[in-house]
Structure formats: structure tokens, C-alpha cells
mmCIF file of C-alpha atoms in Angstrom:
data_model
loop_
_atom_site.group_PDB
_atom_site.id
_atom_site.type_symbol
_atom_site.label_atom_id
_atom_site.label_comp_id
_atom_site.label_asym_id
_atom_site.label_seq_id
_atom_site.Cartn_x
_atom_site.Cartn_y
_atom_site.Cartn_z
ATOM 1 C CA UNK A 154 0.000 0.000 0.000
ATOM 2 C CA UNK A 155 1.443 3.336 -1.100
ATOM 3 C CA UNK A 156 1.390 6.117 1.479
ATOM 4 C CA UNK A 157 0.990 9.559 -0.021
ATOM 5 C CA UNK A 158 0.343 12.887 1.644
ATOM 6 C CA UNK A 159 -2.353 15.533 1.295
ATOM 7 C CA UNK A 160 -1.790 19.262 1.070
ATOM 8 C CA UNK A 161 -3.948 22.353 0.721
ATOM 9 C CA UNK A 162 -7.293 23.279 2.284
ATOM 10 C CA UNK A 163 -7.666 20.014 4.165
ATOM 11 C CA UNK A 164 -4.716 21.032 6.355
ATOM 12 C CA UNK A 165 -5.870 24.612 6.821
ATOM 13 C CA UNK A 166 -5.204 27.841 4.881
ATOM 14 C CA UNK A 167 -1.637 28.152 3.649
ATOM 15 C CA UNK A 168 0.170 30.514 1.252
ATOM 16 C CA UNK A 169 0.819 28.966 -2.146
ATOM 17 C CA UNK A 170 4.622 29.170 -1.758
ATOM 18 C CA UNK A 171 4.244 27.273 1.507
ATOM 19 C CA UNK A 172 2.300 24.493 -0.181
ATOM 20 C CA UNK A 173 4.893 24.349 -2.953
ATOM 21 C CA UNK A 174 7.669 24.012 -0.388
ATOM 22 C CA UNK A 175 5.798 21.262 1.457
ATOM 23 C CA UNK A 176 5.383 19.261 -1.762
ATOM 24 C CA UNK A 177 9.021 19.793 -2.715
ATOM 25 C CA UNK A 178 10.135 18.555 0.707
ATOM 26 C CA UNK A 179 7.825 15.532 0.421
ATOM 27 C CA UNK A 180 9.257 14.707 -2.998
ATOM 28 C CA UNK A 181 12.809 15.014 -1.691
ATOM 29 C CA UNK A 182 11.944 12.680 1.200
ATOM 30 C CA UNK A 183 10.722 10.034 -1.217
ATOM 31 C CA UNK A 184 6.968 10.367 -0.591
ATOM 32 C CA UNK A 185 5.395 8.669 -3.643
ATOM 33 C CA UNK A 186 2.305 10.866 -4.066
ATOM 34 C CA UNK A 187 1.203 14.403 -3.206
ATOM 35 C CA UNK A 188 -2.540 15.108 -3.242
ATOM 36 C CA UNK A 189 -3.831 18.667 -3.327
ATOM 37 C CA UNK A 190 -7.326 19.308 -2.027
ATOM 38 C CA UNK A 191 -9.658 21.739 -3.795
ATOM 39 C CA UNK A 192 -12.144 23.487 -1.541
ATOM 40 C CA UNK A 193 -12.679 27.217 -1.155
ATOM 41 C CA UNK A 194 -9.010 28.171 -1.350
ATOM 42 C CA UNK A 195 -6.427 27.652 -4.072
ATOM 43 C CA UNK A 196 -7.451 25.994 -7.332
ATOM 44 C CA UNK A 197 -5.779 22.585 -7.163
ATOM 45 C CA UNK A 198 -4.977 22.118 -10.856
ATOM 46 C CA UNK A 199 -3.521 25.606 -11.225
ATOM 47 C CA UNK A 200 -1.455 25.156 -8.075
ATOM 48 C CA UNK A 201 -0.060 21.817 -9.272
ATOM 49 C CA UNK A 202 0.812 23.350 -12.634
ATOM 50 C CA UNK A 203 2.828 25.979 -10.758
ATOM 51 C CA UNK A 204 4.551 23.465 -8.483
ATOM 52 C CA UNK A 205 5.297 20.715 -11.008
ATOM 53 C CA UNK A 206 8.122 22.369 -12.941
ATOM 54 C CA UNK A 207 10.051 22.905 -9.697
ATOM 55 C CA UNK A 208 10.245 19.175 -9.059
ATOM 56 C CA UNK A 209 12.792 16.744 -10.407
ATOM 57 C CA UNK A 210 11.736 14.820 -13.483
ATOM 58 C CA UNK A 211 9.747 11.681 -12.730
ATOM 59 C CA UNK A 212 9.339 10.868 -9.083
ATOM 60 C CA UNK A 213 6.387 12.037 -7.071
ATOM 61 C CA UNK A 214 2.850 11.620 -8.401
ATOM 62 C CA UNK A 215 0.747 14.800 -8.276
ATOM 63 C CA UNK A 216 -2.976 14.323 -7.735
ATOM 64 C CA UNK A 217 -6.079 16.369 -7.055
ATOM 65 C CA UNK A 218 -8.068 15.144 -4.118
ATOM 66 C CA UNK A 219 -10.540 16.221 -5.408
ATOM 67 C CA UNK A 220 -11.694 18.790 -7.994
ATOM 68 C CA UNK A 221 -15.481 19.344 -7.801
ATOM 69 C CA UNK A 222 -16.874 18.913 -11.303
ATOM 70 C CA UNK A 223 -20.395 20.350 -10.895
ATOM 71 C CA UNK A 224 -19.267 23.911 -11.632
ATOM 72 C CA UNK A 225 -16.898 22.916 -14.460
ATOM 73 C CA UNK A 226 -18.134 21.904 -17.899
ATOM 74 C CA UNK A 227 -16.260 18.750 -18.996
ATOM 75 C CA UNK A 228 -14.656 20.645 -21.911
ATOM 76 C CA UNK A 229 -13.247 23.174 -19.438
ATOM 77 C CA UNK A 230 -12.008 20.558 -16.996
ATOM 78 C CA UNK A 231 -10.391 18.534 -19.803
ATOM 79 C CA UNK A 232 -8.463 21.622 -20.965
ATOM 80 C CA UNK A 233 -7.387 22.431 -17.410
ATOM 81 C CA UNK A 234 -6.309 18.881 -16.698
ATOM 82 C CA UNK A 235 -4.305 18.446 -19.893
ATOM 83 C CA UNK A 236 -2.651 21.840 -19.411
ATOM 84 C CA UNK A 237 -1.623 20.775 -15.912
ATOM 85 C CA UNK A 238 -0.550 17.368 -17.211
ATOM 86 C CA UNK A 239 1.832 19.056 -19.655
ATOM 87 C CA UNK A 240 3.139 21.411 -16.951
ATOM 88 C CA UNK A 241 3.896 18.586 -14.487
ATOM 89 C CA UNK A 242 5.575 16.300 -17.003
ATOM 90 C CA UNK A 243 2.855 13.663 -17.208
ATOM 91 C CA UNK A 244 2.634 12.874 -13.492
ATOM 92 C CA UNK A 245 -0.957 14.101 -12.907
ATOM 93 C CA UNK A 246 -3.725 11.948 -11.471
ATOM 94 C CA UNK A 247 -7.069 13.701 -11.820
ATOM 95 C CA UNK A 248 -9.319 13.165 -8.823
ATOM 96 C CA UNK A 249 -12.824 14.553 -9.282
ATOM 97 C CA UNK A 250 -16.007 14.560 -7.240
ATOM 98 C CA UNK A 251 -19.584 15.764 -7.268
ATOM 99 C CA UNK A 252 -18.784 18.082 -4.379
ATOM 100 C CA UNK A 253 -20.579 18.432 -1.069
ATOM 101 C CA UNK A 254 -24.188 18.948 -2.071
ATOM 102 C CA UNK A 255 -24.834 21.702 0.476
ATOM 103 C CA UNK A 256 -21.897 23.727 -0.852
ATOM 104 C CA UNK A 257 -22.715 23.150 -4.522
ATOM 105 C CA UNK A 258 -26.313 24.202 -3.979
ATOM 106 C CA UNK A 259 -25.760 27.161 -1.650
ATOM 107 C CA UNK A 260 -22.559 28.611 -3.157
ATOM 108 C CA UNK A 261 -23.242 28.072 -6.858
ATOM 109 C CA UNK A 262 -26.998 27.571 -7.019
ATOM 110 C CA UNK A 263 -26.477 24.390 -9.017
ATOM 111 C CA UNK A 264 -28.649 21.262 -8.858
ATOM 112 C CA UNK A 265 -27.388 18.339 -6.820
ATOM 113 C CA UNK A 266 -29.996 15.689 -7.524
ATOM 114 C CA UNK A 267 -29.131 12.342 -9.141
ATOM 115 C CA UNK A 268 -25.367 12.644 -8.608
ATOM 116 C CA UNK A 269 -24.572 9.180 -9.991
ATOM 117 C CA UNK A 270 -26.420 9.857 -13.259
ATOM 118 C CA UNK A 271 -24.669 13.207 -13.597
ATOM 119 C CA UNK A 272 -21.309 11.568 -12.891
ATOM 120 C CA UNK A 273 -21.894 8.871 -15.501
ATOM 121 C CA UNK A 274 -22.674 11.387 -18.215
ATOM 122 C CA UNK A 275 -19.806 13.647 -17.157
ATOM 123 C CA UNK A 276 -17.279 10.823 -17.431
ATOM 124 C CA UNK A 277 -18.702 9.746 -20.791
ATOM 125 C CA UNK A 278 -17.769 13.208 -22.087
ATOM 126 C CA UNK A 279 -14.597 13.876 -20.087
ATOM 127 C CA UNK A 280 -12.629 10.702 -20.713
ATOM 128 C CA UNK A 281 -12.645 10.848 -24.533
ATOM 129 C CA UNK A 282 -11.610 14.502 -24.357
ATOM 130 C CA UNK A 283 -8.675 13.605 -22.098
ATOM 131 C CA UNK A 284 -7.612 11.023 -24.683
ATOM 132 C CA UNK A 285 -7.636 13.691 -27.400
ATOM 133 C CA UNK A 286 -10.779 12.359 -29.049
ATOM 134 C CA UNK A 287 -13.560 14.611 -30.398
ATOM 135 C CA UNK A 288 -16.982 14.466 -28.738
ATOM 136 C CA UNK A 289 -20.456 15.229 -30.035
ATOM 137 C CA UNK A 290 -22.670 14.728 -27.027
ATOM 138 C CA UNK A 291 -26.175 15.992 -26.312
ATOM 139 C CA UNK A 292 -27.361 14.356 -23.158
ATOM 140 C CA UNK A 293 -29.636 14.824 -20.187
ATOM 141 C CA UNK A 294 -27.249 17.154 -18.353
ATOM 142 C CA UNK A 295 -24.435 18.106 -20.737
ATOM 143 C CA UNK A 296 -23.956 19.268 -24.288
ATOM 144 C CA UNK A 297 -20.442 19.093 -25.706
ATOM 145 C CA UNK A 298 -19.429 19.190 -29.334
ATOM 146 C CA UNK A 299 -15.748 19.842 -29.830
ATOM 147 C CA UNK A 300 -12.230 18.490 -29.747
ATOM 148 C CA UNK A 301 -9.249 19.928 -27.911
ATOM 149 C CA UNK A 302 -6.568 21.355 -30.195
ATOM 150 C CA UNK A 303 -3.278 20.513 -28.486
ATOM 151 C CA UNK A 304 -0.029 20.407 -30.486
ATOM 152 C CA UNK A 305 1.326 16.888 -30.783
ATOM 153 C CA UNK A 306 4.891 18.120 -31.312
ATOM 154 C CA UNK A 307 5.032 20.626 -28.457
ATOM 155 C CA UNK A 308 7.550 18.596 -26.495
ATOM 156 C CA UNK A 309 5.180 18.535 -23.529
ATOM 157 C CA UNK A 310 3.571 15.404 -22.134
ATOM 158 C CA UNK A 311 -0.183 15.492 -22.761
ATOM 159 C CA UNK A 312 -1.093 11.852 -22.275
ATOM 160 C CA UNK A 313 -4.476 11.343 -20.663
ATOM 161 C CA UNK A 314 -4.194 11.421 -16.863
ATOM 162 C CA UNK A 315 -5.666 8.658 -14.777
ATOM 163 C CA UNK A 316 -9.099 9.606 -13.394
ATOM 164 C CA UNK A 317 -10.269 8.781 -9.871
ATOM 165 C CA UNK A 318 -13.694 9.646 -8.483
ATOM 166 C CA UNK A 319 -14.694 10.576 -4.942
ATOM 167 C CA UNK A 320 -17.346 7.890 -4.487
ATOM 168 C CA UNK A 321 -18.902 6.714 -1.242
ATOM 169 C CA UNK A 322 -22.437 5.486 -1.897
ATOM 170 C CA UNK A 323 -23.256 2.301 -3.843
ATOM 171 C CA UNK A 324 -24.450 4.077 -7.006
ATOM 172 C CA UNK A 325 -21.418 6.365 -7.194
ATOM 173 C CA UNK A 326 -19.034 3.457 -6.577
ATOM 174 C CA UNK A 327 -20.719 1.508 -9.373
ATOM 175 C CA UNK A 328 -20.121 4.342 -11.853
ATOM 176 C CA UNK A 329 -16.554 4.851 -10.632
ATOM 177 C CA UNK A 330 -15.800 1.165 -11.060
ATOM 178 C CA UNK A 331 -17.217 1.092 -14.567
ATOM 179 C CA UNK A 332 -15.973 4.374 -16.032
ATOM 180 C CA UNK A 333 -13.045 5.605 -13.899
ATOM 181 C CA UNK A 334 -9.746 4.150 -12.718
ATOM 182 C CA UNK A 335 -10.703 4.035 -9.080
ATOM 183 C CA UNK A 336 -11.956 6.063 -6.145
ATOM 184 C CA UNK A 337 -10.768 8.493 -3.481
ATOM 185 C CA UNK A 338 -12.438 8.444 -0.066
ATOM 186 C CA UNK A 339 -12.241 10.761 2.918
ATOM 187 C CA UNK A 340 -12.959 9.973 6.582
ATOM 188 C CA UNK A 341 -14.111 6.472 5.618
ATOM 189 C CA UNK A 342 -13.023 4.009 8.276
ATOM 190 C CA UNK A 343 -11.392 0.589 7.910
ATOM 191 C CA UNK A 344 -14.582 -1.434 8.425
ATOM 192 C CA UNK A 345 -16.382 0.536 5.709
ATOM 193 C CA UNK A 346 -13.437 0.271 3.329
ATOM 194 C CA UNK A 347 -13.256 -3.496 3.820
ATOM 195 C CA UNK A 348 -16.963 -4.305 3.704
ATOM 196 C CA UNK A 349 -18.347 -1.632 1.396
ATOM 197 C CA UNK A 350 -15.996 0.524 -0.669
ATOM 198 C CA UNK A 351 -13.437 -2.010 -1.897
ATOM 199 C CA UNK A 352 -15.860 -4.843 -2.750
ATOM 200 C CA UNK A 353 -18.395 -2.481 -4.352
ATOM 201 C CA UNK A 354 -15.975 -0.808 -6.739
ATOM 202 C CA UNK A 355 -14.192 -4.087 -7.472
ATOM 203 C CA UNK A 356 -17.454 -5.751 -8.516
ATOM 204 C CA UNK A 357 -18.268 -2.814 -10.801
ATOM 205 C CA UNK A 358 -14.842 -2.778 -12.434
ATOM 206 C CA UNK A 359 -15.448 -5.845 -14.568
ATOM 207 C CA UNK A 360 -12.309 -7.686 -13.561
ATOM 208 C CA UNK A 361 -9.988 -4.670 -13.529
ATOM 209 C CA UNK A 362 -8.101 -3.807 -10.375
ATOM 210 C CA UNK A 363 -9.453 -0.390 -9.360
ATOM 211 C CA UNK A 364 -7.318 1.984 -7.376
ATOM 212 C CA UNK A 365 -8.691 2.845 -3.923
ATOM 213 C CA UNK A 366 -7.098 5.908 -2.334
ATOM 214 C CA UNK A 367 -8.260 6.192 1.276
ATOM 215 C CA UNK A 368 -7.926 9.651 2.788
ATOM 216 C CA UNK A 369 -7.458 10.318 6.496
ATOM 217 C CA UNK A 370 -6.338 13.099 8.783
ATOM 218 C CA UNK A 371 -3.377 12.038 10.915
ATOM 219 C CA UNK A 372 -1.507 13.381 13.930
ATOM 220 C CA UNK A 373 1.563 12.011 15.687
ATOM 221 C CA UNK A 374 1.046 12.920 19.323
ATOM 222 C CA UNK A 375 1.506 11.794 22.898
ATOM 223 C CA UNK A 376 -1.708 13.626 23.853
ATOM 224 C CA UNK A 377 -4.148 11.585 21.781
ATOM 225 C CA UNK A 378 -7.293 12.415 23.767
ATOM 226 C CA UNK A 379 -6.669 16.152 23.567
ATOM 227 C CA UNK A 380 -5.946 15.966 19.829
ATOM 228 C CA UNK A 381 -9.142 14.014 19.166
ATOM 229 C CA UNK A 382 -11.167 16.474 21.210
ATOM 230 C CA UNK A 383 -9.736 19.400 19.273
ATOM 231 C CA UNK A 384 -10.294 17.630 15.948
ATOM 232 C CA UNK A 385 -13.906 16.882 16.902
ATOM 233 C CA UNK A 386 -14.525 20.596 17.440
ATOM 234 C CA UNK A 387 -12.767 21.699 14.252
ATOM 235 C CA UNK A 388 -14.460 19.116 12.018
ATOM 236 C CA UNK A 389 -17.872 19.015 13.701
ATOM 237 C CA UNK A 390 -19.638 20.313 10.582
ATOM 238 C CA UNK A 391 -18.049 17.602 8.450
ATOM 239 C CA UNK A 392 -19.762 15.028 10.629
ATOM 240 C CA UNK A 393 -23.122 16.548 9.705
ATOM 241 C CA UNK A 394 -22.573 16.485 5.938
ATOM 242 C CA UNK A 395 -24.904 13.757 4.622
ATOM 243 C CA UNK A 396 -22.247 12.204 2.381
ATOM 244 C CA UNK A 397 -19.765 11.789 5.251
ATOM 245 C CA UNK A 398 -22.433 11.068 7.859
ATOM 246 C CA UNK A 399 -23.542 8.012 5.902
ATOM 247 C CA UNK A 400 -20.003 6.590 5.973
ATOM 248 C CA UNK A 401 -19.545 7.361 9.670
ATOM 249 C CA UNK A 402 -22.821 5.549 10.371
ATOM 250 C CA UNK A 403 -21.632 2.552 8.323
ATOM 251 C CA UNK A 404 -18.466 2.542 10.408
ATOM 252 C CA UNK A 405 -20.511 2.704 13.606
ATOM 253 C CA UNK A 406 -18.782 5.789 14.998
ATOM 254 C CA UNK A 407 -20.043 9.057 16.406
ATOM 255 C CA UNK A 408 -18.008 11.556 14.418
ATOM 256 C CA UNK A 409 -14.881 12.472 12.445
ATOM 257 C CA UNK A 410 -12.615 12.263 15.504
ATOM 258 C CA UNK A 411 -13.303 8.547 15.688
ATOM 259 C CA UNK A 412 -11.652 7.925 12.304
ATOM 260 C CA UNK A 413 -8.757 10.324 12.885
ATOM 261 C CA UNK A 414 -5.425 8.509 12.884
ATOM 262 C CA UNK A 415 -3.800 9.724 16.082
ATOM 263 C CA UNK A 416 -1.339 8.503 18.674
ATOM 264 C CA UNK A 417 2.328 7.872 19.226
ATOM 265 C CA UNK A 418 4.565 6.134 16.693
ATOM 266 C CA UNK A 419 3.652 2.629 17.827
ATOM 267 C CA UNK A 420 -0.071 3.401 17.793
ATOM 268 C CA UNK A 421 0.047 5.015 14.357
ATOM 269 C CA UNK A 422 2.037 2.098 12.976
ATOM 270 C CA UNK A 423 -0.679 -0.275 14.190
ATOM 271 C CA UNK A 424 -3.464 1.890 12.760
ATOM 272 C CA UNK A 425 -1.717 2.014 9.386
ATOM 273 C CA UNK A 426 -1.227 -1.760 9.454
ATOM 274 C CA UNK A 427 -4.963 -2.198 9.945
ATOM 275 C CA UNK A 428 -5.662 0.001 6.941
ATOM 276 C CA UNK A 429 -3.247 -2.058 4.857
ATOM 277 C CA UNK A 430 -5.592 -4.992 5.338
ATOM 278 C CA UNK A 431 -8.661 -3.237 3.989
ATOM 279 C CA UNK A 432 -7.847 -3.707 0.313
ATOM 280 C CA UNK A 433 -7.131 -0.020 -0.242
ATOM 281 C CA UNK A 434 -4.217 0.456 -2.630
ATOM 282 C CA UNK A 435 -3.134 3.880 -1.352
ATOM 283 C CA UNK A 436 -3.407 6.159 1.632
ATOM 284 C CA UNK A 437 -3.783 9.926 1.312
ATOM 285 C CA UNK A 438 -2.733 11.242 4.708
ATOM 286 C CA UNK A 439 -3.239 14.838 5.817
ATOM 287 C CA UNK A 440 -1.171 15.878 8.861
ATOM 288 C CA UNK A 441 -3.312 18.059 11.130
ATOM 289 C CA UNK A 442 -2.896 19.927 14.366
ATOM 290 C CA UNK A 443 -0.511 22.696 15.311
ATOM 291 C CA UNK A 444 2.394 23.576 13.027
ATOM 292 C CA UNK A 445 4.734 21.637 15.329
ATOM 293 C CA UNK A 446 2.442 18.590 15.325
ATOM 294 C CA UNK A 447 2.177 18.681 11.539
ATOM 295 C CA UNK A 448 5.961 18.857 11.210
ATOM 296 C CA UNK A 449 6.441 15.862 13.519
ATOM 297 C CA UNK A 450 3.739 13.888 11.703
ATOM 298 C CA UNK A 451 5.214 14.713 8.299
ATOM 299 C CA UNK A 452 8.680 13.593 9.404
ATOM 300 C CA UNK A 453 7.251 10.310 10.709
ATOM 301 C CA UNK A 454 5.310 9.613 7.508
ATOM 302 C CA UNK A 455 8.405 10.271 5.427
ATOM 303 C CA UNK A 456 10.222 7.501 7.324
ATOM 304 C CA UNK A 457 7.644 4.807 6.601
ATOM 305 C CA UNK A 458 7.517 5.458 2.839
ATOM 306 C CA UNK A 459 4.998 3.804 0.581
#
């Protein structure tokens, strides 16, 4: 199981140069994947395009975890993704999601009904565009008739990036298994990964081996109870979001603090070993807490590799 790290909004507001430095340090330490969240702060694809050229060729994977697609027409997202892919030397993994329905509806005034049907149609348009194929689509939710004009001899890498989908419910996992390369989860505990996420997307994949990137907040600490209490306060609203609440209920826990990875080195090692047995292929770990706690957690994660 590969152990990557998450950066961006999920760890709290940070200046873009600071995020770039964090990713550079992770790459230098041998971390195999850096995932940049996309919330209400920096645009993840633009930020990765800025960071990528500073990194050594090859090496660390750069992923979005995840870009909400509801407010981006698939033609626009395909252009953004391929531009970023060229800028980062072909190391992009495009993670997308329907977005938290309350935010999509209240911030953008966009519909949030039938997310799995919208996702299916979106992927049917997006994936050919990422492969450089023309589309002529007039569907229930999207109209797209165009092809992207990217120079084949530009010297930049514009191969189609792998596409992962933030999928939690059965219908979304079915679409992700059929039309994407895998899924990215967040605050979804080991029992739910083992009994729900991994088997559901594997069944839908038709014999392929889907990638399952399991995202968790993590904190190396000797004051575990205090850290969990603080995390419970900071992420209380997340526990009320229907999408996350459903997964917490499946796990049989009260709130986000119950799926936080926290403890000393021995405890964290045991918690990570349990996750390795879930069938997830990757971890996307976001150090949280004070700046000092995040630094200690980052240093520990760099030592265990992936």
C-alpha cells in the first residue's frame, strides 16, 4: 500500500509558496504521491501546474483530491487537466467529485440531484476529451461538441491522466468502477473500506483492479485524547454532511474524531497496518494539528515510505 500525503485546504489555509515548499520537501523525502485538495481556497490544478516544474523529473505523483466537477463543464475541466498534465511532465492523477451537495447548492446555485447519473454522463464526455478524441454529445445534463486542439509536437507530455472519483455510496461506486480508474475516499473508516468501498468498486470494475485511495487526517502525538477532542470541534460540521455522515454511520462511529489517525509512533504504525488490510491500494494522509504537530507527523510519515 502506497502512502501519499495531502496538502492544501484540508490542512488549513496556507500561502501557495508554503504548499509548494511542502510538496518539494515531500518529494525530496521520497513520498510517492502528493494530493492537493480543492475546496474554497487555491485551485488545485492551477497550483499543481505551478509546483510541477520545480520538481525533479519523474518521481512524485501529483494528484487532485478532489476537484469538484459540478461547476466545471467537462470541456473546461479537460483543458485544465491536460494543461496541468503538460506542466507537471505527465505525473498528474485527476481526482474529481460531485462536491458536497450543500456547498454546490448554496454557493453556486447548481442542482445536486441524481449525482450518480450526472457523474456517468460527465465521465462519458470527459474521458474521450482527455484522450484527445472529439466528442459530439447531447445528453440529459451536458452538451459538448468539440475536440481539444493541443499540439502533438510541443515537447510537452499530454497523455491522458488517470481519473479517480470521490465515491462513497453504492451508485457512485458503481459508476466509478465502470468508467473511472478508481476512487478516493475521505474519513471512511477501515470497516467501511473493507466491507463496502473495496468490494463495491471491485465488482463494478469488470475484472480490472481499481485503485482505492483512502484519505485520512493524521496526527503524531503523545496527547491523543486532547488531539481528538480538538479535531472533533474543528471538524464538527463535516460530521453533519450527509455524504460523510452516511459513511460514519456505516463505520458505527459518532463523528470524524473517531476515524482520525492519532497517537504515538507505535499506535500510528498499528493503525496504518490495519488500513493495509482493507484492500485499499493507497493512503492519502493529511497531517493536522498545530504547526509543530504537523511537522512531527510529516517527518514520521516520510520515514515509513509507501
